[in-house]
XYZ file of C-alpha atoms in Angstrom:
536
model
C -162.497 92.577 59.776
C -159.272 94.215 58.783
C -157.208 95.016 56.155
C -154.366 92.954 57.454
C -151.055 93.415 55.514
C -149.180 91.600 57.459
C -151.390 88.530 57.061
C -151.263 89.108 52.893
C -147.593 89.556 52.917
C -147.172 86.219 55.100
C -149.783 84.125 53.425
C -149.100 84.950 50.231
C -149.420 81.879 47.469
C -146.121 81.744 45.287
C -146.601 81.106 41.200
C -146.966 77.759 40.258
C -144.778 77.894 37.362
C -141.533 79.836 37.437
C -141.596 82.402 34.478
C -145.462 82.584 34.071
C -146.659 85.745 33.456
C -150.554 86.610 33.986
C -152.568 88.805 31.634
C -155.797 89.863 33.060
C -158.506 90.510 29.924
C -161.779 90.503 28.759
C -162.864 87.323 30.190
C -160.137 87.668 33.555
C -157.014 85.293 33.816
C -157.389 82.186 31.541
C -154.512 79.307 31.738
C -154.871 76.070 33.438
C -156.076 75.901 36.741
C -152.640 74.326 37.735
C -151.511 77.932 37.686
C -154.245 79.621 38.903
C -154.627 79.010 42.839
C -152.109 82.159 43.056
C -153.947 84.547 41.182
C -157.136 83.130 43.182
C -155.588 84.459 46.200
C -154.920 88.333 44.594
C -157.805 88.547 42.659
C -159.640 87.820 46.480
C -157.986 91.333 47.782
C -158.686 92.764 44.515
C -162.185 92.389 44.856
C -161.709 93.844 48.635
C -160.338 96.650 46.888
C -162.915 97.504 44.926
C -165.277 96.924 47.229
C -164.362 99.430 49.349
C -163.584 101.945 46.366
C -166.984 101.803 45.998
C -168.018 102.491 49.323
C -168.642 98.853 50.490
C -171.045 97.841 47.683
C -171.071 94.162 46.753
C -168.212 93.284 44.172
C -168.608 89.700 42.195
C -165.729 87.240 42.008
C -165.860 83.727 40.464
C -162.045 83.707 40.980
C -160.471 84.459 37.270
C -163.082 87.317 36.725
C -164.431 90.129 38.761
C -168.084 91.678 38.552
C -168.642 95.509 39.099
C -171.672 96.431 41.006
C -174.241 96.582 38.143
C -173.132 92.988 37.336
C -170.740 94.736 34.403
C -167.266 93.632 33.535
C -164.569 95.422 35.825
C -164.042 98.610 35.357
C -160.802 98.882 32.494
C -158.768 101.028 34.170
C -157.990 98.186 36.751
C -157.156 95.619 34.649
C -153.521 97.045 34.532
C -153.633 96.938 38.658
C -155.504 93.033 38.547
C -152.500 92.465 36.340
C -149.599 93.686 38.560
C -151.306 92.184 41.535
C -150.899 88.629 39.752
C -147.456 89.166 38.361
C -146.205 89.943 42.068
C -144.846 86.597 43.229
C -143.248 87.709 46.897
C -144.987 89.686 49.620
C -143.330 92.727 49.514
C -143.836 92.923 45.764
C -147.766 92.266 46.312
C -147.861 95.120 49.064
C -145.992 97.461 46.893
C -148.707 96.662 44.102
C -151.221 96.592 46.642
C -150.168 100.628 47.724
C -149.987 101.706 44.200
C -153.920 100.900 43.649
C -154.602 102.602 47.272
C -153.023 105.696 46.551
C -154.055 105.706 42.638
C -157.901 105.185 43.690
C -157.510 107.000 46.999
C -158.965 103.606 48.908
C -159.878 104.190 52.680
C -158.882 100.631 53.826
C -161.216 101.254 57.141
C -164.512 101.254 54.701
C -166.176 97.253 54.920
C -165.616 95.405 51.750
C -168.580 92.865 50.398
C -167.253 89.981 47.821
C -169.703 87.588 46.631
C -168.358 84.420 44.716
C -169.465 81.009 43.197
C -167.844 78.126 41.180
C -168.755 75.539 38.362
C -168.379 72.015 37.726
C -164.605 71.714 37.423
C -162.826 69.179 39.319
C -160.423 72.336 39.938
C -162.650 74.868 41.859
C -162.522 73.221 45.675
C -159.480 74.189 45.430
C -159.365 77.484 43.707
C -162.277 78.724 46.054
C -160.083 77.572 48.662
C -157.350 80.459 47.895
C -159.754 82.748 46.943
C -160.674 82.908 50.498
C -157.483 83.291 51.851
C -157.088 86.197 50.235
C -160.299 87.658 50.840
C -160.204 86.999 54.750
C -156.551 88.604 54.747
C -158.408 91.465 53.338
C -160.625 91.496 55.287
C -164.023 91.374 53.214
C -167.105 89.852 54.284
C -166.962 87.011 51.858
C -170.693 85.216 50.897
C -170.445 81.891 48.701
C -172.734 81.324 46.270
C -172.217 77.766 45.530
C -172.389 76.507 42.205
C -173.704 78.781 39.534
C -173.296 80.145 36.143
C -170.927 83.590 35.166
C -173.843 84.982 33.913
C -176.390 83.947 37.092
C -173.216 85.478 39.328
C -173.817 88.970 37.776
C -177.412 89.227 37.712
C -177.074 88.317 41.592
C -174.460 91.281 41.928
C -176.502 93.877 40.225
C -179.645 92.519 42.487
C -177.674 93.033 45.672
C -176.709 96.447 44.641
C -179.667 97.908 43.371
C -181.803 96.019 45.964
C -184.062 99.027 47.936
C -183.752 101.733 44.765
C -186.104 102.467 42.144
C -184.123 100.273 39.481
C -183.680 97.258 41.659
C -183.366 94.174 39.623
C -184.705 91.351 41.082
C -184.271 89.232 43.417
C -180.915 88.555 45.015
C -181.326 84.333 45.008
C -181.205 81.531 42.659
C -184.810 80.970 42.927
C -185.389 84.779 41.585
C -183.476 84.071 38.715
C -185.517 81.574 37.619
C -188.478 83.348 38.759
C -187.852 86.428 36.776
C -187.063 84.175 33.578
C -190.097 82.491 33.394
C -192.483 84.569 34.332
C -191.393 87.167 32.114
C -190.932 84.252 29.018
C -194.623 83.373 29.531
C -195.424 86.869 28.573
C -193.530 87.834 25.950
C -193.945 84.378 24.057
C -197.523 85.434 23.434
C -198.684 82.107 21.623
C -198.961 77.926 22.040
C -195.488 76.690 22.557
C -193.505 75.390 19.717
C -192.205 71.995 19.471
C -189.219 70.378 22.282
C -185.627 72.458 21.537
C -182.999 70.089 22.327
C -180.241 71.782 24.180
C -176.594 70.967 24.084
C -175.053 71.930 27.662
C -171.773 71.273 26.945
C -171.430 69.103 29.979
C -171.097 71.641 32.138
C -172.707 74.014 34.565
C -175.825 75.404 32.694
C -176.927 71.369 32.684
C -177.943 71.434 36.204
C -179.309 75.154 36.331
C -181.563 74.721 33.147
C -183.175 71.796 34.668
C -183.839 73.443 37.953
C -185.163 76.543 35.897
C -187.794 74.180 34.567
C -189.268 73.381 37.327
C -190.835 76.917 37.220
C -192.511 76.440 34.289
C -195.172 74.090 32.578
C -194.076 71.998 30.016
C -197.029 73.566 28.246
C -195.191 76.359 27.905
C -191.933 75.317 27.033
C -190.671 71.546 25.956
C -186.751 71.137 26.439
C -184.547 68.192 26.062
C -181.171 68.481 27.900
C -178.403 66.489 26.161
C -174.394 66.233 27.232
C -175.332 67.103 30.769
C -172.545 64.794 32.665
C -170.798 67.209 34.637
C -168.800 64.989 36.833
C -166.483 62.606 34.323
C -163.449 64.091 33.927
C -162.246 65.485 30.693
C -166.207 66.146 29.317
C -166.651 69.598 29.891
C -166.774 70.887 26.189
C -165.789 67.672 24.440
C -167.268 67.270 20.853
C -169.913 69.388 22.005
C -170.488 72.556 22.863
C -171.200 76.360 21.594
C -167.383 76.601 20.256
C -167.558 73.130 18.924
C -170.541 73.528 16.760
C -169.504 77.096 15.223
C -165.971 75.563 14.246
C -166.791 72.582 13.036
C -170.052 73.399 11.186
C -172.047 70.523 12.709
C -174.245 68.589 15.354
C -172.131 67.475 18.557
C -171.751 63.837 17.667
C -173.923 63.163 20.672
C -176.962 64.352 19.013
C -179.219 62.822 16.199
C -180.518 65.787 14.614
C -183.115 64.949 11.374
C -185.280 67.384 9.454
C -187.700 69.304 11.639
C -185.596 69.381 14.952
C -184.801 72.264 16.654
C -181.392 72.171 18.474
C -178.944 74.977 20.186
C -175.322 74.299 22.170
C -174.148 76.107 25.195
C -170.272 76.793 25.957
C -169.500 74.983 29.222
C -169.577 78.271 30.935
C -173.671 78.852 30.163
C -172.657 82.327 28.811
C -172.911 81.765 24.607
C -175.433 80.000 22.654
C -176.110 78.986 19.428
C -178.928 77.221 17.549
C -178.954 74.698 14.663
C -181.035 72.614 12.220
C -180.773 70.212 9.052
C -182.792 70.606 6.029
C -184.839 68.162 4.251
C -181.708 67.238 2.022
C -179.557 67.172 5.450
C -177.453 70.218 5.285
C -176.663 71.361 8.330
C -178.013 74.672 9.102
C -176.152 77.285 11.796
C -178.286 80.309 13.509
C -175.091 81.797 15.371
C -174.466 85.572 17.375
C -175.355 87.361 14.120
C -178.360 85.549 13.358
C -179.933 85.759 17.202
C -178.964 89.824 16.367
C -180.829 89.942 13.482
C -183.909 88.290 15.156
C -183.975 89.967 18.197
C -183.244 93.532 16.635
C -186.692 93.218 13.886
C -188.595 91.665 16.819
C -187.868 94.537 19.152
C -188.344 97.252 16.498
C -191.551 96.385 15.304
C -193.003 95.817 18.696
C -191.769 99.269 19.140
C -193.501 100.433 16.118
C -196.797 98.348 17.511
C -196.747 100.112 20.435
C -196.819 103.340 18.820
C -193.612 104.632 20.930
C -191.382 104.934 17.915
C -188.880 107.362 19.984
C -187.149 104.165 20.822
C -184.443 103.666 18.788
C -183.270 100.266 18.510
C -178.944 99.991 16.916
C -176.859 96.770 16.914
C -173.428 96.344 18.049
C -171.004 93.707 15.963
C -166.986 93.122 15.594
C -165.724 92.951 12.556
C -166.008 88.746 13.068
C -169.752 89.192 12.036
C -170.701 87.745 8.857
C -170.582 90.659 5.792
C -174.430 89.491 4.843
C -175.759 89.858 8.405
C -174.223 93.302 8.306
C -175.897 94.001 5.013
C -179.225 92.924 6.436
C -179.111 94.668 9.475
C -178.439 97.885 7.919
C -179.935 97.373 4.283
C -183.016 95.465 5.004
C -184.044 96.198 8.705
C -182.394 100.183 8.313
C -181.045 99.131 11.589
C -177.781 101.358 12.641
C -175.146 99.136 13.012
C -171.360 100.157 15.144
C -168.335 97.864 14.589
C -165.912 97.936 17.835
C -163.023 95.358 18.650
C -163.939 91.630 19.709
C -164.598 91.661 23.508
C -167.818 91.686 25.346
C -166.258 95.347 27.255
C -166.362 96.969 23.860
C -169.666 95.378 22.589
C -171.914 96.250 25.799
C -169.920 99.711 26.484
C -171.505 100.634 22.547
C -174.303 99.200 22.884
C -175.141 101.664 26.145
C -175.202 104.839 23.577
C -178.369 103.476 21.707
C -182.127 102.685 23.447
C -182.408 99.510 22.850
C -178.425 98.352 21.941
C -178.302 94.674 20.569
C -175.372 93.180 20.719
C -173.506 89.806 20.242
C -170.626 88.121 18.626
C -170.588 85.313 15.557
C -169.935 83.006 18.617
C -173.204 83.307 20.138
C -172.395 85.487 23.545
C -174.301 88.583 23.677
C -177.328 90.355 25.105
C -179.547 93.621 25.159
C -179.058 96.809 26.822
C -182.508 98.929 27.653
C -181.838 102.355 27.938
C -182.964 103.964 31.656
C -185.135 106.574 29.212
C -186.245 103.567 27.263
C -187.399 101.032 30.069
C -189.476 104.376 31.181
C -190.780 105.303 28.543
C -192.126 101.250 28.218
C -193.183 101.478 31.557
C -195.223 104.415 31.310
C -196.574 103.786 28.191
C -200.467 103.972 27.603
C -202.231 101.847 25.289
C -204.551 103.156 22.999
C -206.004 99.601 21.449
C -205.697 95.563 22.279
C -202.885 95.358 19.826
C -200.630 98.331 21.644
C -201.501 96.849 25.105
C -200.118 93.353 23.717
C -196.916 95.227 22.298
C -196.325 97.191 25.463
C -196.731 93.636 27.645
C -194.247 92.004 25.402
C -191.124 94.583 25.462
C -192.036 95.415 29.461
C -191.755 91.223 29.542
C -188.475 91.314 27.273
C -186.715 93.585 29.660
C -187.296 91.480 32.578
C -186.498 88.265 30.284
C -183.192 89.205 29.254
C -180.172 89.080 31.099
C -178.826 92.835 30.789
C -175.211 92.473 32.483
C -174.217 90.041 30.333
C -174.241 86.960 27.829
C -176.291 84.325 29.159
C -177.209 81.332 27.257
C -180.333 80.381 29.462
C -181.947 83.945 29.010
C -180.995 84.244 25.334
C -182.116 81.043 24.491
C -185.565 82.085 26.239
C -185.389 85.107 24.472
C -185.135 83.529 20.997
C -187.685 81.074 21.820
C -190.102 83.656 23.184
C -189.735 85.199 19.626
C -189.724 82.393 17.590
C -193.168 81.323 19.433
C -194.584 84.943 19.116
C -193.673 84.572 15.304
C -194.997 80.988 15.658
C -191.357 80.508 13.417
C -189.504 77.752 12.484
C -185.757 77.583 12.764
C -185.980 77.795 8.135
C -188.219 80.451 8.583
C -185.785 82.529 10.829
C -182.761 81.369 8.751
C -184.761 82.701 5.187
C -184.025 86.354 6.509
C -180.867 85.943 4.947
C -178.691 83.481 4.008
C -175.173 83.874 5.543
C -171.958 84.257 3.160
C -169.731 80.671 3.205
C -167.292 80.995 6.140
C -164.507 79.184 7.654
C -162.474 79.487 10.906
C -158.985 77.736 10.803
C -156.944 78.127 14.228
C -153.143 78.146 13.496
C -151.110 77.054 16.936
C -148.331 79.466 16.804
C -145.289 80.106 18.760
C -146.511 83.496 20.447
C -150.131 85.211 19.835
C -148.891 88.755 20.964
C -146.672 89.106 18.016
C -150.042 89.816 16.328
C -150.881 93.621 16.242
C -154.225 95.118 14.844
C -156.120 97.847 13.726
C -159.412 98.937 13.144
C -161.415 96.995 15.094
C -159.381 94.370 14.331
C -159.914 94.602 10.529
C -156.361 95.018 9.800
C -152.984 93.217 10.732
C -150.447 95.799 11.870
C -147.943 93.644 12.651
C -145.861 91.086 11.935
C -144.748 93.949 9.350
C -145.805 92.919 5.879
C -147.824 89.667 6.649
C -151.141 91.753 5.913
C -149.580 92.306 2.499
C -149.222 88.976 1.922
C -152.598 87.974 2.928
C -154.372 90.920 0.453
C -152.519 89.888 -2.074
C -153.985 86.116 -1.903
C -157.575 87.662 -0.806
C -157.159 89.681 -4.492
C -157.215 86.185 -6.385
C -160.481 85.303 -5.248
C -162.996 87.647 -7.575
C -166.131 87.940 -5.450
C -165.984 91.332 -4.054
C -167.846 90.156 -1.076
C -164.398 88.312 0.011
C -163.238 88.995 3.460
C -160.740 87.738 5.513
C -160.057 88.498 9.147
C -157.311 87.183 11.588
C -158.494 86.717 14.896
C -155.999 86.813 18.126
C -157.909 83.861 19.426
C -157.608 81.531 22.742
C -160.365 79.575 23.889
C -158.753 78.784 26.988
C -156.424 80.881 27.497
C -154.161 77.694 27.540
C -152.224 77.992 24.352
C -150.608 80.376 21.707
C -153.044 80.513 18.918
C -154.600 82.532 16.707
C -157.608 81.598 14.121
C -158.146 83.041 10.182
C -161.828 83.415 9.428
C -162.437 83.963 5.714
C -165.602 84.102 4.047
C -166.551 84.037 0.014
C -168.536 83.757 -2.756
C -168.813 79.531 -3.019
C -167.741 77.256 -0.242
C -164.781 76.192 -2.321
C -163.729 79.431 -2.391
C -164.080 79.843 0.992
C -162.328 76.625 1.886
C -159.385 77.323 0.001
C -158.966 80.854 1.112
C -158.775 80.325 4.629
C -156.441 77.487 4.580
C -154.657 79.155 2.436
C -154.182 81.788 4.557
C -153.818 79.849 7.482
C -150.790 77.495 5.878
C -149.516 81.509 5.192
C -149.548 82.637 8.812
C -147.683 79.129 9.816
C -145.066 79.901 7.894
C -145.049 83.752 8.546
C -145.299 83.841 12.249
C -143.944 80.386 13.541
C -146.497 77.902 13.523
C -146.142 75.008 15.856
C -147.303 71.670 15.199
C -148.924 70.071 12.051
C -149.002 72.909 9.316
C -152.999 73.272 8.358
């Protein structure tokens, strides 16, 4: 098939809304899918594009979001081109757009372009998928559709295709390998008798029906799971009052879920790409294990196995924003001697760090994150030589924790099999895991304002540049509060991409403290930077 301009100039899909302008960003184009069906249709023959910048090999596209070869996030550079492409709302715009990125990238349009893609459980995606291929057939890629699956099972499929035949191939290239590849590898590295049933929050979306295929390929010996808020096809439930997001905001149990002393619980997002676990004590408090506490655990439990295995060349660092709470940070580097990097919110920065250590840990306070294994470090595992029982146990649990984790991206399936795996190697409850330390008060209070991008920042997003003076204003109420463990971050923040907000996360000495700081603060950015709606 051809690249056929005349086809993309004459087929192109005009914006939805007049005036909307597109912003393509760590997690693609967010906004309603009202507006999306014409950025479906570019980000098809961006995909082409790339595809055959890369000599033909398989690009991944689940519409909003496109997957480099090694299952990565696209390549930064072309986010600027993704973002013209979507802005251009006439033909002869697009094709102008379109000859920029061919000359910039020196594209041979005659070299085959491969685009794999798949969808969720929105109501939405017939027909977004629908303009996606329009504008990969107008491109002329060989388009292959995946059906429904999660992000992160759409980027473990693209780095399988591409490395499929080499000496670092990944796995294989199907649904059933995923789960394959998960399970076998959790049965190793778990080591011990399972633990008691996790109850797992999907969110109502997507990573409801792939967790319950996944356990079909493996005993319930092994693992027990009970899958709540799994009703994927009522309208309007995806993410309601449950949820990843839901539980880290609001500091509790979905409402859906009884929780009492002694269960173990953990939310996905709808997406299936960020976790988080959860428990009640024996007075009822509610307990969160977030991003920075599956860091902590997963960064001690792959050290010491290191040490175990008597390959202590392996250097294991941890990658957080500057969102993480101030005592995991403390641990991490105090406690553990872990190395720990700071780098702006978004997963790009995070994994992109991470690559410059061994073993590179990283995820965010929200729960999405993963683990990056070196090339040098997954040989030097796999060539490893056991001297006694307890180094060949060691050696067969990191060889098993590189095949268990998902290393292209977040992915709530794998890291929740990863933190169970640990937890049951550890034979650990969720208090034990928690007693590593205990986490500063926090708060997160989102503030709907009349435009996010007035907010400017500074490192790592530790410091408001702009509006002019409002960081100022916010030291000067952060000075009030004594405890010199006191921080206070603004985050540019939108779920959805759907609305202008941003969110103040403050953390203190007391909850009180805490409470009062961030609202505070928030009522302070309302009135600074043109809140809309009820004030906080």
């Amino acid at each position: 098939m051809s690249f056929d301009t005349a086809a993309i100039k004459n087929n192109i899909i005009a914006h939805e809304k007049e005036g909307f302008v597109y912003t393509y960003g760590t997690a693609g184009f967010r906004s309603n899918a009202e507006v999306l069906g014409s950025v479906m249709y570019k980000v098809g023959i961006l995909a082409a594009l790339r595809s055959k910048k890369l000599n033909s090999s398989t690009i991944g596209d689940n519409g909003v979001k496109l997957v480099d070869p090694r299952g990565e996030m696209l390549e930064q550079s072309w986010e600027v081109y993704a973002t013209k492409l979507a802005n251009a709302n006439d033909g002869e715009t697009l094709l102008n757009a379109i000859d920029e990125i061919v000359a910039q990238y020196k594209i041979d349009l005659e070299i085959p372009a491969n685009v794999i893609y798949a969808y969720d459980t929105r109501p939405s995606c017939p027909h977004l998928v629908k303009c996606l291929e329009q504008g990969l057939e107008a491109a002329g890629a060989k388009g292959t559709n995946f059906g429904l699956k999660t992000t992160p099972m759409l980027h473990y499929l693209v780095r399988c295709i591409n490395t499929a035949g080499t000496n670092d191939a990944y796995g294989e290239p199907t649904e059933e390998g995923y789960y394959k590849k998960l399970t076998t590898a959790f049965a190793t590295a778990k080591g011990k008798p399972r633990l008691s049933t996790l109850h797992v929050d999907c969110a109502n979306g997507v990573g409801a029906p792939k967790l319950r295929e996944l356990l079909k390929f493996i005993s319930p010996n092994t693992l027990s799971v009970d899958i709540v808020n799994e009703d994927t096809t009522t309208l309007g439930q995806l993410n309601k009052n449950c949820g990843a997001d839901f539980v880290k905001t609001n500091q509790r149990a979905p409402p859906s879920i009884t929780i009492t002393a002694g269960d173990r619980c953990c939310s996905f997002d709808g997406d299936a790409d960020r976790i988080v676990f959860y428990y009640v004590t024996e007075d009822g408090t509610f307990r969160l294990l977030d991003g920075d506490k599956i860091a902590g655990l997963a960064a001690i439990f792959i050290t010491e196995l290191v040490q175990e295995a008597g390959i202590d060349s392996i250097k294991v660092g941890v990658v957080q924003t500057a969102y993480a709470n101030g005592s995991s940070t403390n641990y991490l580097t105090k406690v553990l001697s872990v190395p720990v990097s700071c780098v702006s919110t978004g997963v790009k920065h995070l994994h992109h760090e991470a690559e410059k250590y061994d073993v590179g840990v990283y995820f965010e306070a929200n729960g999405h994150g993963t683990v990056l294994f070196s090339p040098d470090a997954l040989n030097t595992i796999k060539t490893a030589e056991a001297k006694t029982p307890a180094q060949k146990q060691a050696i067969a649990q990191l060889s098993a924790l590189t095949e268990l984790i998902n290393q292209t991206v977040g992915d709530a399936i794998s890291d929740m099999l990863l933190v169970e795996a640990i937890l049951t190697s550890r034979q650990w409850s969720f208090e034990e895991w928690d007693q590593a330390y205990t986490d500063l008060p926090n708060r997160l209070v989102k503030v709907v304002v009349s435009d996010r991008h007035i907010f400017k920042t500074t490192n790592a997003e530790r410091q408001l540049v702009e509006p002019a003076g409002l960081q100022a204003e916010i030291d000067s109420l952060v000075a009030k509060y004594s405890n010199a463990l006191c921080l206070l971050i603004v985050y540019l923040y939108s779920a959805s991409g759907t609305e202008d907000a941003v969110r103040v996360y403050a953390e203190a000495a007391t909850r009180a403290e805490t409470d009062d700081l961030a609202f505070k603060v928030a009522q302070l950015v309302y009135d600074r930077a043109g809140g809309v709606g009820a004030r906080p």
